[in-house]
Short mmCIF file of C-alpha atoms in Angstrom, two decimals:
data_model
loop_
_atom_site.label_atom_id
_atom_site.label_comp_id
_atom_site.label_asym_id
_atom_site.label_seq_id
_atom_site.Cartn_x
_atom_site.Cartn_y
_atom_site.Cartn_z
CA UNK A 29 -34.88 49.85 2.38
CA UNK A 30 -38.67 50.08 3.88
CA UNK A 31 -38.46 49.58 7.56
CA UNK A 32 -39.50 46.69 9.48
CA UNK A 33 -43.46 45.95 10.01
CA UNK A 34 -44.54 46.14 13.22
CA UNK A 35 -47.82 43.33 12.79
CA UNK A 36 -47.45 39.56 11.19
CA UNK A 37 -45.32 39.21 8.24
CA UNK A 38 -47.26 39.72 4.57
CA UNK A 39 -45.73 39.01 1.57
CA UNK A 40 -47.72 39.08 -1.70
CA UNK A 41 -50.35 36.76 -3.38
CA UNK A 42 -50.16 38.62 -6.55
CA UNK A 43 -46.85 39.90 -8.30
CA UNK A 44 -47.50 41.98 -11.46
CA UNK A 45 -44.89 41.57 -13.80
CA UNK A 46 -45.20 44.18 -16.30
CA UNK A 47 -44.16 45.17 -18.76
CA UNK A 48 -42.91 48.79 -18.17
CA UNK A 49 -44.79 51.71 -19.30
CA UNK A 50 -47.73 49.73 -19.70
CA UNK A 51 -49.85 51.30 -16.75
CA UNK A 52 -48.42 49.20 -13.90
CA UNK A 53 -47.24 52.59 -11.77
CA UNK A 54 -50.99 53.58 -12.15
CA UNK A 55 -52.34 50.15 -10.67
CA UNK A 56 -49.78 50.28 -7.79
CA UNK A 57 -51.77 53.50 -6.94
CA UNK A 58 -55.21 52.08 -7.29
CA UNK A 59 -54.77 49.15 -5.58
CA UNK A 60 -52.75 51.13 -2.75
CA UNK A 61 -55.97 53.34 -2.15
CA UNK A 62 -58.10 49.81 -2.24
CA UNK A 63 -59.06 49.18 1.36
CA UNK A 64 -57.47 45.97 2.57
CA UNK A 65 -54.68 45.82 -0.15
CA UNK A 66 -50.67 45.88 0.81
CA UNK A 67 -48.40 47.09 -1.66
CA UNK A 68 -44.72 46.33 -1.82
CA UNK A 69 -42.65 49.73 -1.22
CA UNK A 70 -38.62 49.25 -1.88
CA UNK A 71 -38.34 52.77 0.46
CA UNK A 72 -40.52 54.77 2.30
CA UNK A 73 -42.79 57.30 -0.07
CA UNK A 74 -41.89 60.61 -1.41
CA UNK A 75 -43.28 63.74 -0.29
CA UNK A 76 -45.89 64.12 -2.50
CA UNK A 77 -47.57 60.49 -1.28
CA UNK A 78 -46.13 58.58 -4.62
CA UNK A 79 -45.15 55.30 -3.83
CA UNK A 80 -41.49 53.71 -4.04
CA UNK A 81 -42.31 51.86 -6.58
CA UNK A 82 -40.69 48.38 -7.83
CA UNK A 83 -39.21 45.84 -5.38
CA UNK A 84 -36.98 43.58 -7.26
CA UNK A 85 -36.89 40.89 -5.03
CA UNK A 86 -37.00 38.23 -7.08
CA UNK A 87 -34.23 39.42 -9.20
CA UNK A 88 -31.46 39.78 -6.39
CA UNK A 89 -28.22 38.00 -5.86
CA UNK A 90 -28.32 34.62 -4.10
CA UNK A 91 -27.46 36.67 -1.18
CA UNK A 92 -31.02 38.48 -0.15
CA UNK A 93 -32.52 35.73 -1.93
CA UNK A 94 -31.10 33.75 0.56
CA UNK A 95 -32.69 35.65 3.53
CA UNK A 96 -35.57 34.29 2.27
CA UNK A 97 -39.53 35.20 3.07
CA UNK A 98 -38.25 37.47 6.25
CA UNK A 99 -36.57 39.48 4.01
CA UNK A 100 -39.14 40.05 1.64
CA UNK A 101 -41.83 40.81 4.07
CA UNK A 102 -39.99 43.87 4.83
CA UNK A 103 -41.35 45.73 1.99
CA UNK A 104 -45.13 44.95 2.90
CA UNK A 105 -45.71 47.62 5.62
CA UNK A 106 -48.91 46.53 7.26
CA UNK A 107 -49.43 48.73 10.92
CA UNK A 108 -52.81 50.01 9.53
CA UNK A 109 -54.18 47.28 8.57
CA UNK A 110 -57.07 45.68 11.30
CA UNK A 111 -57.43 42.52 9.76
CA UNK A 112 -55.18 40.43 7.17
CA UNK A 113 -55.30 41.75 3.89
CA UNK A 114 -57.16 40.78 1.62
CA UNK A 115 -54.08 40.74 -1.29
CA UNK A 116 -50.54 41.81 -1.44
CA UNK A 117 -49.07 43.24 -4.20
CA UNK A 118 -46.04 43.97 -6.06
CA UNK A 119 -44.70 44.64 -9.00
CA UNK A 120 -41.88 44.88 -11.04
CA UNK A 121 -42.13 45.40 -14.76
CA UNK A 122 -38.60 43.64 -14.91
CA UNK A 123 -40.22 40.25 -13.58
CA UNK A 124 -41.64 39.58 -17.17
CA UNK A 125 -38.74 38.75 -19.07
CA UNK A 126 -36.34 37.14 -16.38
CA UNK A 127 -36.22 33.51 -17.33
CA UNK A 128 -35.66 32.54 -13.66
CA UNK A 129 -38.26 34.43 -11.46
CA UNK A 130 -41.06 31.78 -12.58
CA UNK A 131 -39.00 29.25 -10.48
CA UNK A 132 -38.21 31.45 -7.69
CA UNK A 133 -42.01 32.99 -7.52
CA UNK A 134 -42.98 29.46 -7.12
CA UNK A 135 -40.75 27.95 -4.50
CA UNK A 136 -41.21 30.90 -2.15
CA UNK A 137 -44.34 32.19 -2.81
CA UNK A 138 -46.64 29.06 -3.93
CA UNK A 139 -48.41 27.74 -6.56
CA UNK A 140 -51.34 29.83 -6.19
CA UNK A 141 -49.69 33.02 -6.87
CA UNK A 142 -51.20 34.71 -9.15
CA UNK A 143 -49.83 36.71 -11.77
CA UNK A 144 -50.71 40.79 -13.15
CA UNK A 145 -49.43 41.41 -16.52
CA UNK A 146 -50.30 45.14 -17.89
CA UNK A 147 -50.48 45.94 -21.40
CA UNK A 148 -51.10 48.41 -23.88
CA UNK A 149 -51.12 49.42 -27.46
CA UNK A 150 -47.51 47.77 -28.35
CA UNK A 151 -46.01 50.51 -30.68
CA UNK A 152 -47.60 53.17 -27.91
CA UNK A 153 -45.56 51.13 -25.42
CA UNK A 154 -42.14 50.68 -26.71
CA UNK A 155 -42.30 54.36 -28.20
CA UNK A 156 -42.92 56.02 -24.91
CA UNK A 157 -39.97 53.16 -23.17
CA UNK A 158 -37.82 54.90 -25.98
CA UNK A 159 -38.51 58.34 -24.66
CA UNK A 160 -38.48 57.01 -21.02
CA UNK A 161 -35.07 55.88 -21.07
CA UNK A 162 -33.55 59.05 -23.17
CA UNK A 163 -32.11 57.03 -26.07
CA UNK A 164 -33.43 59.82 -28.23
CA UNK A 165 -31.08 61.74 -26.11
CA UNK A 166 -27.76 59.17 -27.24
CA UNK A 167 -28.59 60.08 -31.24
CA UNK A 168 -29.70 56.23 -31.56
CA UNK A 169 -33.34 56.65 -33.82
CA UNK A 170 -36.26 54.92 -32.83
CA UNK A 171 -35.87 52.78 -35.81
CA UNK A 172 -32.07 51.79 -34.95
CA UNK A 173 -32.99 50.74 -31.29
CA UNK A 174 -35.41 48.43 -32.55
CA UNK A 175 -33.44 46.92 -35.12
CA UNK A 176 -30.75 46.78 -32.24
CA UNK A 177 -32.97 44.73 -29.69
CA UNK A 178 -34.35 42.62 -32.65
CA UNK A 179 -30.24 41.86 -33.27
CA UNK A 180 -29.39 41.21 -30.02
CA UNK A 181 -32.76 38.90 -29.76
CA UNK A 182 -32.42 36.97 -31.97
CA UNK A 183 -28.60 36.00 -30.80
CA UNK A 184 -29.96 35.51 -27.59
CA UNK A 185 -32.49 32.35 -28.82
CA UNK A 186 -30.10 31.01 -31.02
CA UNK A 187 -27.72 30.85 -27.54
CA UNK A 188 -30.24 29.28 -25.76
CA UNK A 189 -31.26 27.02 -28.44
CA UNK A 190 -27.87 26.10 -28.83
CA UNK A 191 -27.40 25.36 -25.01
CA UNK A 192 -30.37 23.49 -24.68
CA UNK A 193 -29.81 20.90 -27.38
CA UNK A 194 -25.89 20.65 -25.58
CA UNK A 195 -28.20 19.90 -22.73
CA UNK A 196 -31.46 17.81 -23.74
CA UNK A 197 -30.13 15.81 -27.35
CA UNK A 198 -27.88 12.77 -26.59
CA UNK A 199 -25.25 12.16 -28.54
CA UNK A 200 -24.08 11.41 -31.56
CA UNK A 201 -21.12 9.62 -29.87
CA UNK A 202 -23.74 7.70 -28.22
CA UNK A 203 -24.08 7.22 -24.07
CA UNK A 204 -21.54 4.87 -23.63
CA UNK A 205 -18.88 7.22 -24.51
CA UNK A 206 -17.38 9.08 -20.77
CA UNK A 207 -16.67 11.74 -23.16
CA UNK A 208 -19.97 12.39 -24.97
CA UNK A 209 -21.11 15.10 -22.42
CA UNK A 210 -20.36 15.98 -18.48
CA UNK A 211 -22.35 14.38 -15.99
CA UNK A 212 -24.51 17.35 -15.47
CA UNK A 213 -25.69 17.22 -18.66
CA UNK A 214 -26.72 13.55 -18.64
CA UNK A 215 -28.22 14.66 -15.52
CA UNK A 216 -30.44 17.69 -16.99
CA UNK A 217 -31.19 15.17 -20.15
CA UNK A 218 -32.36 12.47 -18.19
CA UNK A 219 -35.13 14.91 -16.51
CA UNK A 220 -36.10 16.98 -19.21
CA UNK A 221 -38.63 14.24 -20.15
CA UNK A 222 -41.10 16.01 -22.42
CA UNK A 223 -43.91 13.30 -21.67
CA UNK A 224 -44.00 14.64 -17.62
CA UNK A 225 -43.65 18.17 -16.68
CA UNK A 226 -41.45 18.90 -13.25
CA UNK A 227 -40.72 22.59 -12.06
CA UNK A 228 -37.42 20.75 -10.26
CA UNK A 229 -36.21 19.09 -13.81
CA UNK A 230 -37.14 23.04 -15.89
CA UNK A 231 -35.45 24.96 -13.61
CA UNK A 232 -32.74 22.79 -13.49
CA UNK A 233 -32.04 23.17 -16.93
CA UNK A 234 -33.32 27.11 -17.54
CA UNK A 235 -30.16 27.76 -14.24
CA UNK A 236 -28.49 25.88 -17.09
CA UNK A 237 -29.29 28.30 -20.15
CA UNK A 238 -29.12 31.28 -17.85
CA UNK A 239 -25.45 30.34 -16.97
CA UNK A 240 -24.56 29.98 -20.33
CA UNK A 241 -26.56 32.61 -21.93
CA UNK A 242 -27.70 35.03 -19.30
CA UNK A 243 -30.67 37.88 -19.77
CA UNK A 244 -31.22 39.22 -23.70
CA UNK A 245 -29.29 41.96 -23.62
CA UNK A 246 -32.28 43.53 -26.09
CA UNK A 247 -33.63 45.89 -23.39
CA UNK A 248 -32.93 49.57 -22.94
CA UNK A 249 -28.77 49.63 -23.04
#
């Protein structure tokens, strides 16, 4: 892990989220050479001056999440800097398509965070994430990885979809039946009012299609 700053705390007002191989490694470098900029490191740089690269905070267990803004500052070196920056930075192309960071970002970082998302020609991105991860190397074809993720995508909505109207639909027993659904899913009903928007009522219910669900397994595997 990066070692302890010596000046005030920093932790970032920008988190760029990806995706990967999309040019985000090559912004962590501008923006590190930009004077007044911090940029997350997980561990001190290599030899040749490349930075660390992606933090992951905000996809730990409840454990470091726990440890809360102290523990994320830790990645922020900041002894050089004369003044407070003028942005911190980090990024993590695996932010993007983690249903629960959103919720996280915002309790703990603020509602004026602002987001970073890097893109590029789409089939020039997912070809070069196929040759990034080797799966040429495993005999799967291009073509059968895609058709794979697509697979394992669509399973993944029709989960969630599934969980959410367990969740949001009353039902057909009707409310006065104890046994129409648990109390925690009267509870997540009752908030997910569509007319009035509440971060505390969506995460509430995306914890809820996490649990039962979890991430799309669509990615690299």
């Amino acid at each position: 892990e990066a070692s302890d700053p010596s000046g005030p705390p920093y932790w970032p007002t920008a988190l760029g989220i990806g995706p990967g191989k999309s040019g985000s490694t090559s912004l962590d470098f501008a923006l590190d050479a930009a004077r007044g900029v911090v940029v997350g490191q997980r561990g001190p740089a290599a030899a040749d001056g490349s930075l660390s690269g992606e933090v992951h905070w905000l996809l730990e267990d409840d454990e470091a999440l726990g440890r809360g803004l102290a523990g994320y500052a830790q990645y922020f070196p900041n002894t050089t800097l004369p003044t407070p920056p003028a942005a911190v930075y980090e990024k993590t192309p695996g932010y993007e398509d983690h249903p629960l960071v959103p919720y996280r970002a915002r309790a703990l970082l603020g509602s004026e965070l602002k987001l970073v998302f890097t893109t590029r020609e789409l089939f020039e991105l997912d070809a070069s994430s196929y040759l990034f991860h080797g799966i040429d190397g495993l005999g799967t074809t291009y073509v059968e990885w895609v058709e794979r993720r697509i697979d394992a995508y669509d399973r993944w909505i029709a989960c969630r979809s599934n969980a959410f109207d367990a969740i949001v639909v009353p039902s057909s027993r009707g409310d006065d039946d104890d046994d129409a659904r648990s109390p925690s899913h009267l509870a997540l009903r009752d908030l997910a009012d569509p007319a009035v928007f509440s971060w505390e009522a969506a995460m509430m219910v995306e914890t809820q299609l996490f649990d039962e669900c979890g991430l799309c397994n669509a990615g690299v595997e």
